[in-house]
Amino acid sequence: MYSCIIAGLLAWRDGFFSWGPFLVLTVSLFIAHGANNLLNDYTDFSRGIDKDNYFRTQYGVHPLVQGFWTKPQQIQWFIASGILATLGGVYALLYTGFNPTVIGLFIFGALVLLFYTWPLKYWALGEFAIFLIWGPIMIAGVYFVLALGAGVHNPANLWYVALAGIPFGLSVASINVGKHIDKRDDDLKKGVGTFPVRVGEKFARAVNQLAVIATYAVIVYLVAVHYFTPILLIVFFAGKRALLVLGVLTKPRPSEPPKEWPGWPTWFSGFAFYHNRMFGGLLILGLILDTVLRVFAADFLAKYWPM
């Protein structure tokens, strides 16, 4: 949802926004995310991963493990949600006149949805796919579809939009990397080759620290080049939580749950989510204020903060 909202706000500031296409894209992508979760649980359960008190079953509901429904029912829900998500993609293709780039985005999204759990996650590519999908791909993709619908085939700010998608993509990916560090031992035993399994916990923690730092660095860069106004620096109010995440990532995951820690067995992912929740909210708030200024105070910005 946040990725689509970011894309919608950036499209609004550039004069491309339209409620109908925006809502169709947002709902269909939301459903696609649900379809991916259904397939993820089905695949891991069928391959024997989500069994024997595996990490996944300790922190959240698993319909198959807990017997809420059967494997055929899970597939039925996946097919139903997949069809609805596909209809949204077909709408985007029709809306843009089957633009080649949109076709490519549609295919890329479908492939990631189908193959994230296996083999991408096993090849240490799942975390990178999460970053791309939730960040530059989805945000720039939705923006591009809205621009095409407005008759603009080469939006001047497209690469800036893709760059603007990086901070949120990194923030979301930091949760995913954190979760995979948390369950590295389980994944190692099960043969699931996530990024932390392939490179080791220490290196994965360092990469996650860089991701958190880069989240803010990209915002600063976009303000420095005047794509954003300084109001986007509001995200630094989440800086205390970012420092907390960075500090936690300097040490290995504890072997036992610390006192008064309610989120066990999640550890790094819990802190990353704690940061992302505030950062994402401030990012949306900053973009709303930035867009309002761009739309309603264009002359003022042209004089005092020209792009």
Short mmCIF file of C-alpha atoms in Angstrom, two decimals:
data_model
loop_
_atom_site.label_atom_id
_atom_site.label_comp_id
_atom_site.label_asym_id
_atom_site.label_seq_id
_atom_site.Cartn_x
_atom_site.Cartn_y
_atom_site.Cartn_z
CA MET A 1 0.00 0.00 0.00
CA TYR A 2 2.74 2.47 0.97
CA SER A 3 4.59 1.93 -2.31
CA CYS A 4 1.46 2.73 -4.31
CA ILE A 5 0.71 5.78 -2.16
CA ILE A 6 4.24 7.08 -2.77
CA ALA A 7 3.82 6.54 -6.52
CA GLY A 8 0.43 8.26 -6.46
CA LEU A 9 1.78 11.30 -4.63
CA LEU A 10 4.69 11.66 -7.05
CA ALA A 11 2.28 11.34 -9.98
CA TRP A 12 0.03 14.00 -8.45
CA ARG A 13 2.87 16.50 -8.11
CA ASP A 14 3.71 15.98 -11.80
CA GLY A 15 0.10 16.24 -12.96
CA PHE A 16 -0.42 12.57 -13.90
CA PHE A 17 -2.69 11.38 -11.10
CA SER A 18 -6.05 9.73 -11.79
CA TRP A 19 -8.13 8.07 -9.07
CA GLY A 20 -9.57 5.21 -11.14
CA PRO A 21 -6.32 3.68 -12.42
CA PHE A 22 -4.59 4.39 -9.11
CA LEU A 23 -7.19 2.47 -7.11
CA VAL A 24 -7.22 -0.45 -9.55
CA LEU A 25 -3.43 -0.73 -9.43
CA THR A 26 -3.28 -0.39 -5.65
CA VAL A 27 -5.95 -3.01 -4.97
CA SER A 28 -4.57 -5.47 -7.53
CA LEU A 29 -1.01 -5.15 -6.17
CA PHE A 30 -2.32 -5.60 -2.64
CA ILE A 31 -4.07 -8.79 -3.73
CA ALA A 32 -0.92 -9.92 -5.57
CA HIS A 33 1.01 -9.58 -2.31
CA GLY A 34 -1.57 -11.78 -0.61
CA ALA A 35 -1.31 -14.33 -3.42
CA ASN A 36 2.45 -14.44 -2.94
CA ASN A 37 2.04 -15.08 0.78
CA LEU A 38 -0.37 -17.94 0.06
CA LEU A 39 2.04 -19.49 -2.42
CA ASN A 40 4.97 -18.95 -0.06
CA ASP A 41 3.29 -20.87 2.75
CA TYR A 42 2.05 -23.59 0.39
CA THR A 43 5.47 -24.13 -1.16
CA ASP A 44 7.38 -24.23 2.12
CA PHE A 45 4.79 -26.52 3.70
CA SER A 46 4.82 -28.87 0.71
CA ARG A 47 8.64 -29.01 0.71
CA GLY A 48 8.66 -29.87 4.42
CA ILE A 49 10.17 -26.54 5.50
CA ASP A 50 7.36 -25.25 7.73
CA LYS A 51 7.36 -28.28 10.02
CA ASP A 52 8.95 -29.41 13.30
CA ASN A 53 8.42 -26.05 15.05
CA TYR A 54 10.15 -24.14 12.24
CA PHE A 55 10.75 -20.41 12.77
CA ARG A 56 7.83 -19.38 10.52
CA THR A 57 5.30 -21.23 12.68
CA GLN A 58 6.51 -19.56 15.90
CA TYR A 59 5.78 -15.92 15.10
CA GLY A 60 2.61 -15.98 12.99
CA VAL A 61 -0.44 -17.88 11.87
CA HIS A 62 0.18 -20.62 9.31
CA PRO A 63 -3.16 -21.91 7.93
CA LEU A 64 -1.74 -25.25 6.78
CA VAL A 65 0.39 -26.06 9.81
CA GLN A 66 -2.41 -25.13 12.19
CA GLY A 67 -5.04 -26.94 10.16
CA PHE A 68 -7.28 -23.99 9.33
CA TRP A 69 -7.72 -25.39 5.83
CA THR A 70 -6.29 -28.01 3.48
CA LYS A 71 -3.67 -27.74 0.74
CA PRO A 72 -6.33 -27.85 -2.03
CA GLN A 73 -8.18 -25.00 -0.31
CA GLN A 74 -4.95 -23.00 -0.08
CA ILE A 75 -4.43 -23.46 -3.81
CA GLN A 76 -8.01 -22.37 -4.47
CA TRP A 77 -7.44 -19.15 -2.55
CA PHE A 78 -4.15 -18.62 -4.39
CA ILE A 79 -5.80 -19.11 -7.79
CA ALA A 80 -8.68 -16.78 -6.90
CA SER A 81 -6.37 -14.02 -5.68
CA GLY A 82 -4.00 -14.62 -8.59
CA ILE A 83 -6.83 -14.15 -11.09
CA LEU A 84 -7.92 -10.90 -9.44
CA ALA A 85 -4.34 -9.60 -9.41
CA THR A 86 -3.90 -10.61 -13.06
CA LEU A 87 -7.05 -8.73 -14.02
CA GLY A 88 -5.49 -5.61 -12.50
CA GLY A 89 -2.39 -6.21 -14.60
CA VAL A 90 -4.48 -6.68 -17.74
CA TYR A 91 -6.24 -3.41 -16.96
CA ALA A 92 -2.86 -1.67 -16.75
CA LEU A 93 -1.90 -3.13 -20.14
CA LEU A 94 -5.15 -1.99 -21.74
CA TYR A 95 -4.93 1.42 -20.06
CA THR A 96 -1.43 2.00 -21.46
CA GLY A 97 -2.07 0.51 -24.91
CA PHE A 98 0.16 -2.51 -24.21
CA ASN A 99 3.23 -0.36 -23.72
CA PRO A 100 6.35 -2.59 -23.97
CA THR A 101 7.76 -1.35 -20.67
CA VAL A 102 4.49 -2.06 -18.88
CA ILE A 103 4.44 -5.54 -20.43
CA GLY A 104 7.95 -6.08 -19.07
CA LEU A 105 6.93 -4.89 -15.61
CA PHE A 106 3.89 -7.19 -15.68
CA ILE A 107 6.04 -10.20 -16.59
CA PHE A 108 8.72 -9.32 -14.03
CA GLY A 109 6.14 -8.99 -11.26
CA ALA A 110 4.48 -12.28 -12.19
CA LEU A 111 7.82 -14.11 -12.21
CA VAL A 112 8.82 -12.75 -8.80
CA LEU A 113 5.39 -13.65 -7.38
CA LEU A 114 5.64 -17.22 -8.66
CA PHE A 115 9.31 -17.90 -8.00
CA TYR A 116 10.18 -15.84 -4.91
CA THR A 117 9.83 -18.76 -2.47
CA TRP A 118 11.62 -21.15 -4.80
CA PRO A 119 14.15 -20.77 -6.29
CA LEU A 120 14.91 -17.06 -5.66
CA LYS A 121 14.95 -17.34 -1.87
CA TYR A 122 17.18 -20.41 -2.13
CA TRP A 123 19.62 -18.53 -4.38
CA ALA A 124 19.99 -15.62 -1.92
CA LEU A 125 18.04 -13.40 -4.34
CA GLY A 126 14.79 -13.16 -2.41
CA GLU A 127 15.90 -10.19 -0.31
CA PHE A 128 17.01 -8.25 -3.40
CA ALA A 129 13.71 -9.07 -5.12
CA ILE A 130 11.83 -7.67 -2.10
CA PHE A 131 13.83 -4.44 -2.33
CA LEU A 132 13.16 -4.05 -6.06
CA ILE A 133 9.46 -4.86 -5.88
CA TRP A 134 8.57 -2.73 -2.86
CA GLY A 135 10.91 0.06 -3.89
CA PRO A 136 11.95 1.33 -7.33
CA ILE A 137 10.03 -1.19 -9.47
CA MET A 138 6.57 -0.79 -7.94
CA ILE A 139 6.84 2.93 -7.24
CA ALA A 140 8.28 3.85 -10.64
CA GLY A 141 6.00 1.31 -12.34
CA VAL A 142 2.75 2.69 -10.92
CA TYR A 143 3.97 6.24 -11.62
CA PHE A 144 4.81 5.28 -15.21
CA VAL A 145 1.39 3.71 -15.81
CA LEU A 146 -0.32 6.86 -14.52
CA ALA A 147 1.94 9.02 -16.70
CA LEU A 148 1.12 6.96 -19.80
CA GLY A 149 -2.57 7.26 -19.02
CA ALA A 150 -2.12 11.03 -18.92
CA GLY A 151 -0.55 10.92 -22.38
CA VAL A 152 3.06 11.39 -21.24
CA HIS A 153 5.23 8.63 -22.72
CA ASN A 154 8.61 9.88 -21.50
CA PRO A 155 8.11 11.47 -18.07
CA ALA A 156 11.12 13.63 -17.31
CA ASN A 157 11.26 12.67 -13.64
CA LEU A 158 10.98 8.89 -14.07
CA TRP A 159 14.52 8.13 -12.91
CA TYR A 160 14.12 10.44 -9.94
CA VAL A 161 10.92 8.58 -9.09
CA ALA A 162 12.78 5.26 -9.23
CA LEU A 163 15.46 6.75 -6.99
CA ALA A 164 12.76 8.04 -4.64
CA GLY A 165 11.53 4.46 -4.36
CA ILE A 166 14.85 3.22 -3.01
CA PRO A 167 14.48 4.44 0.62
CA PHE A 168 11.19 2.65 1.24
CA GLY A 169 12.38 -0.43 -0.65
CA LEU A 170 15.51 -0.59 1.51
CA SER A 171 13.50 -0.08 4.68
CA VAL A 172 11.19 -2.98 3.82
CA ALA A 173 14.10 -5.17 2.69
CA SER A 174 15.87 -4.51 6.00
CA ILE A 175 12.97 -6.27 7.74
CA ASN A 176 13.25 -9.21 5.36
CA VAL A 177 17.02 -9.50 5.79
CA GLY A 178 16.59 -9.18 9.55
CA LYS A 179 14.05 -11.99 9.56
CA HIS A 180 16.34 -14.21 7.50
CA ILE A 181 19.20 -13.53 9.93
CA ASP A 182 16.86 -14.41 12.79
CA LYS A 183 16.05 -17.78 11.26
CA ARG A 184 19.45 -18.47 9.71
CA ASP A 185 20.14 -21.53 11.86
CA ASP A 186 16.79 -23.09 10.98
CA ASP A 187 17.26 -22.29 7.29
CA LEU A 188 20.77 -23.76 7.35
CA LYS A 189 19.41 -27.04 8.71
CA LYS A 190 16.57 -27.08 6.16
CA GLY A 191 18.79 -26.19 3.19
CA VAL A 192 17.12 -22.82 2.50
CA GLY A 193 19.89 -20.69 1.00
CA THR A 194 18.81 -17.20 1.99
CA PHE A 195 21.27 -14.30 1.83
CA PRO A 196 22.38 -14.67 5.49
CA VAL A 197 22.84 -18.42 4.99
CA ARG A 198 25.04 -17.86 1.94
CA VAL A 199 27.18 -15.01 3.28
CA GLY A 200 27.07 -15.56 7.03
CA GLU A 201 25.37 -13.68 9.84
CA LYS A 202 28.13 -11.09 10.40
CA PHE A 203 28.27 -9.99 6.75
CA ALA A 204 24.47 -9.97 6.49
CA ARG A 205 24.27 -7.73 9.56
CA ALA A 206 26.77 -5.32 8.00
CA VAL A 207 24.80 -5.22 4.75
CA ASN A 208 21.63 -4.49 6.69
CA GLN A 209 23.36 -1.63 8.47
CA LEU A 210 24.35 -0.18 5.10
CA ALA A 211 20.74 -0.53 3.92
CA VAL A 212 19.47 1.50 6.89
CA ILE A 213 22.11 4.20 6.33
CA ALA A 214 21.42 4.33 2.58
CA THR A 215 17.73 4.80 3.32
CA TYR A 216 18.51 8.24 4.73
CA ALA A 217 21.40 9.02 2.38
CA VAL A 218 19.14 8.79 -0.69
CA ILE A 219 16.62 11.17 0.91
CA VAL A 220 19.41 13.66 1.61
CA TYR A 221 20.63 13.38 -1.99
CA LEU A 222 17.16 13.98 -3.43
CA VAL A 223 16.80 17.06 -1.23
CA ALA A 224 20.27 18.27 -2.25
CA VAL A 225 19.40 18.08 -5.96
CA HIS A 226 16.07 19.82 -5.22
CA TYR A 227 13.86 16.93 -6.33
CA PHE A 228 12.46 17.01 -2.80
CA THR A 229 12.06 20.08 -0.64
CA PRO A 230 13.78 20.10 2.77
CA ILE A 231 10.47 19.10 4.31
CA LEU A 232 11.35 15.48 3.46
CA LEU A 233 14.05 15.67 6.10
CA ILE A 234 11.17 15.05 8.50
CA VAL A 235 12.10 11.37 8.14
CA PHE A 236 15.06 12.03 10.42
CA PHE A 237 12.63 12.08 13.32
CA ALA A 238 12.86 8.30 12.93
CA GLY A 239 16.63 8.59 13.32
CA LYS A 240 16.57 7.45 16.94
CA ARG A 241 14.95 4.19 15.88
CA ALA A 242 17.43 3.86 13.01
CA LEU A 243 20.32 4.24 15.47
CA LEU A 244 18.71 1.59 17.64
CA VAL A 245 18.60 -0.81 14.68
CA LEU A 246 22.21 -0.03 13.77
CA GLY A 247 23.29 -0.68 17.34
CA VAL A 248 21.46 -3.99 17.58
CA LEU A 249 23.02 -5.11 14.29
CA THR A 250 26.53 -4.69 15.70
CA LYS A 251 26.09 -7.82 17.82
CA PRO A 252 25.06 -11.40 17.00
CA ARG A 253 21.52 -12.52 17.68
CA PRO A 254 21.12 -13.63 21.30
CA SER A 255 20.59 -17.34 21.80
CA GLU A 256 17.81 -16.79 24.33
CA PRO A 257 15.01 -14.18 24.37
CA PRO A 258 15.99 -11.16 26.49
CA LYS A 259 13.70 -10.24 29.35
CA GLU A 260 10.62 -8.22 28.40
CA TRP A 261 11.15 -8.85 24.67
CA PRO A 262 7.67 -9.79 23.37
CA GLY A 263 8.57 -10.52 19.76
CA TRP A 264 10.73 -13.63 20.10
CA PRO A 265 11.84 -15.52 18.00
CA THR A 266 12.06 -12.37 15.87
CA TRP A 267 14.94 -10.12 16.91
CA PHE A 268 16.63 -8.13 14.13
CA SER A 269 13.39 -8.12 12.13
CA GLY A 270 11.50 -6.81 15.15
CA PHE A 271 13.79 -3.81 15.50
CA ALA A 272 13.75 -3.24 11.72
CA PHE A 273 9.95 -3.28 11.71
CA TYR A 274 9.89 -0.87 14.66
CA HIS A 275 12.01 1.52 12.59
CA ASN A 276 10.12 0.97 9.34
CA ARG A 277 6.76 1.73 10.91
CA MET A 278 7.85 5.23 11.94
CA PHE A 279 10.07 5.88 8.92
CA GLY A 280 7.34 4.86 6.47
CA GLY A 281 4.75 7.04 8.17
CA LEU A 282 7.06 10.06 8.20
CA LEU A 283 8.01 9.45 4.57
CA ILE A 284 4.34 9.48 3.53
CA LEU A 285 3.67 12.59 5.63
CA GLY A 286 6.69 14.35 4.15
CA LEU A 287 5.64 13.43 0.62
CA ILE A 288 2.12 14.73 1.21
CA LEU A 289 3.46 18.06 2.45
CA ASP A 290 6.08 18.19 -0.32
CA THR A 291 3.45 17.47 -2.98
CA VAL A 292 1.04 20.07 -1.60
CA LEU A 293 3.84 22.64 -1.84
CA ARG A 294 4.70 21.55 -5.40
CA VAL A 295 1.07 21.75 -6.50
CA PHE A 296 -0.20 24.80 -4.64
CA ALA A 297 2.96 26.86 -4.10
CA ALA A 298 4.74 26.22 -7.40
CA ASP A 299 5.68 29.87 -7.95
CA PHE A 300 7.17 30.16 -4.48
CA LEU A 301 9.24 27.01 -4.94
CA ALA A 302 10.35 28.07 -8.41
CA LYS A 303 11.83 31.18 -6.81
CA TYR A 304 13.29 29.77 -3.59
CA TRP A 305 13.76 26.03 -4.28
CA PRO A 306 14.00 25.52 -8.06
CA MET A 307 14.54 22.00 -9.32
#
